[in-house]
Each structure stands twice: as structure tokens, then as C-alpha cells.
Short mmCIF file of C-alpha atoms in Angstrom, two decimals:
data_model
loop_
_atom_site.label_atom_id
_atom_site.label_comp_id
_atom_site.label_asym_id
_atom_site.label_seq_id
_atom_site.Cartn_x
_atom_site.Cartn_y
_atom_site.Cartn_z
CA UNK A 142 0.00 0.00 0.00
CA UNK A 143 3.00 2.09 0.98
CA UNK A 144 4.47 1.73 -2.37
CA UNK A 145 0.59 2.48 -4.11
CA UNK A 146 0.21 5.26 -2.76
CA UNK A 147 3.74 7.13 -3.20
CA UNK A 148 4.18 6.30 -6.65
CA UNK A 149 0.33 7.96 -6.84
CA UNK A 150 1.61 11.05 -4.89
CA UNK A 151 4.67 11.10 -7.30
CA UNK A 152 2.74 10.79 -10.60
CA UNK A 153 -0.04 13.08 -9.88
CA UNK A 154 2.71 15.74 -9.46
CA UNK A 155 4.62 15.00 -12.77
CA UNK A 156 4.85 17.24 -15.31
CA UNK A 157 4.87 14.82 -17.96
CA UNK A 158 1.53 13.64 -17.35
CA UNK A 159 -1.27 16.04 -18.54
CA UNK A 160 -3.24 17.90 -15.81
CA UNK A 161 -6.42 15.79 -16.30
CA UNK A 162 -4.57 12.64 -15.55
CA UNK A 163 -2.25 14.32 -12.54
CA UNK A 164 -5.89 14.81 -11.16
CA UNK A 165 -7.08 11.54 -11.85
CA UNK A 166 -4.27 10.50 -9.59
CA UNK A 167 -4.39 12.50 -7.02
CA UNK A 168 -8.31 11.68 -6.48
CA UNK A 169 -7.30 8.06 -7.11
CA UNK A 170 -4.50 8.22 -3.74
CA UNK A 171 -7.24 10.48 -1.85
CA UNK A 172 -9.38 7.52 -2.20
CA UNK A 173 -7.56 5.26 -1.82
CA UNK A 174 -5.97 6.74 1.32
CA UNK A 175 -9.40 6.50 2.85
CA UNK A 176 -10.10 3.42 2.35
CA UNK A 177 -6.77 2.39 3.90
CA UNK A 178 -7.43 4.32 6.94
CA UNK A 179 -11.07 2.76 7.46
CA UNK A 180 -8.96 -0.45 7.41
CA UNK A 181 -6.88 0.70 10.44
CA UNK A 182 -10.20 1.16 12.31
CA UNK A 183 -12.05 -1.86 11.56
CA UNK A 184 -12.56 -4.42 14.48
CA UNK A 185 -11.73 -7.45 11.95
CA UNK A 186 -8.79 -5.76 10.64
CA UNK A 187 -7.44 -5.96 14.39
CA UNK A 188 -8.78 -9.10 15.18
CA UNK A 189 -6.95 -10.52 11.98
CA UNK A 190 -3.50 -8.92 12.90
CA UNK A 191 -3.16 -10.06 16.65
CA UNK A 192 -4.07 -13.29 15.25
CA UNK A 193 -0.68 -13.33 12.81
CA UNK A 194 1.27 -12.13 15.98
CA UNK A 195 -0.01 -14.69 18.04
CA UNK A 196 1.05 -17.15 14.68
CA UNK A 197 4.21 -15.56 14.67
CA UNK A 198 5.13 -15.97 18.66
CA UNK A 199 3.84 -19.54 18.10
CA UNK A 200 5.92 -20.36 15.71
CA UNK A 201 9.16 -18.15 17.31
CA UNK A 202 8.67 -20.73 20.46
CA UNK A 203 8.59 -23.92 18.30
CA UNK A 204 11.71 -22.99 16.63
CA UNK A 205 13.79 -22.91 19.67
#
């Protein structure tokens, strides 16, 4: 997503696109940049990433 969105940012500010489609970018990362953040604040979002960390401790203390 990190990588989505900056190489949006960096297009929509390029000169070698025309304006319409530096626009169309820079509505494309302001949408997209809210759906992200709706991501952050969903329950199941949460939910899905303590369950990787518990995975991941899980697996760290069947390694060793």
C-alpha cells in the first residue's frame, strides 16, 4: 500500500503527465488513502492482525 500510494503522490505531481490525468491520480490516492485508513479502524482488521502475531510468537517458540 505504501508503495501504491507514493508512486500515486509522485505521478499526480509530474509534469509529464497532462493535468487531467495528474488529477485523476491525485483523487485516485485520496481515495484510496481512505479506504486504507477505514482499514486501520475496523474491528476485523485488528482481530486478523493479533491473530498473525499470536502465529508468529507460536511459531518463534517452536523454533527454539
Amino acid at each position: 500500500m505504501d508503495h501504491i500510494n507514493s508512486k500515486l503522490a509522485t505521478d499526480a505531481s509530474d509534469d509529464k503527465y497532462p493535468l487531467s490525468i495528474q488529477a485523476a491520480l491525485a483523487v485516485g490516492k485520496k481515495t484510496l488513502n481512505q479506504y486504507y485508513d477505514k482499514t486501520d479502524h475496523s474491528k476485523i482488521f485488528r482481530i486478523a492482525m493479533d491473530m498473525i502475531n499470536v502465529l508468529l510468537h507460536l511459531m518463534i517458540l517452536t523454533t527454539h
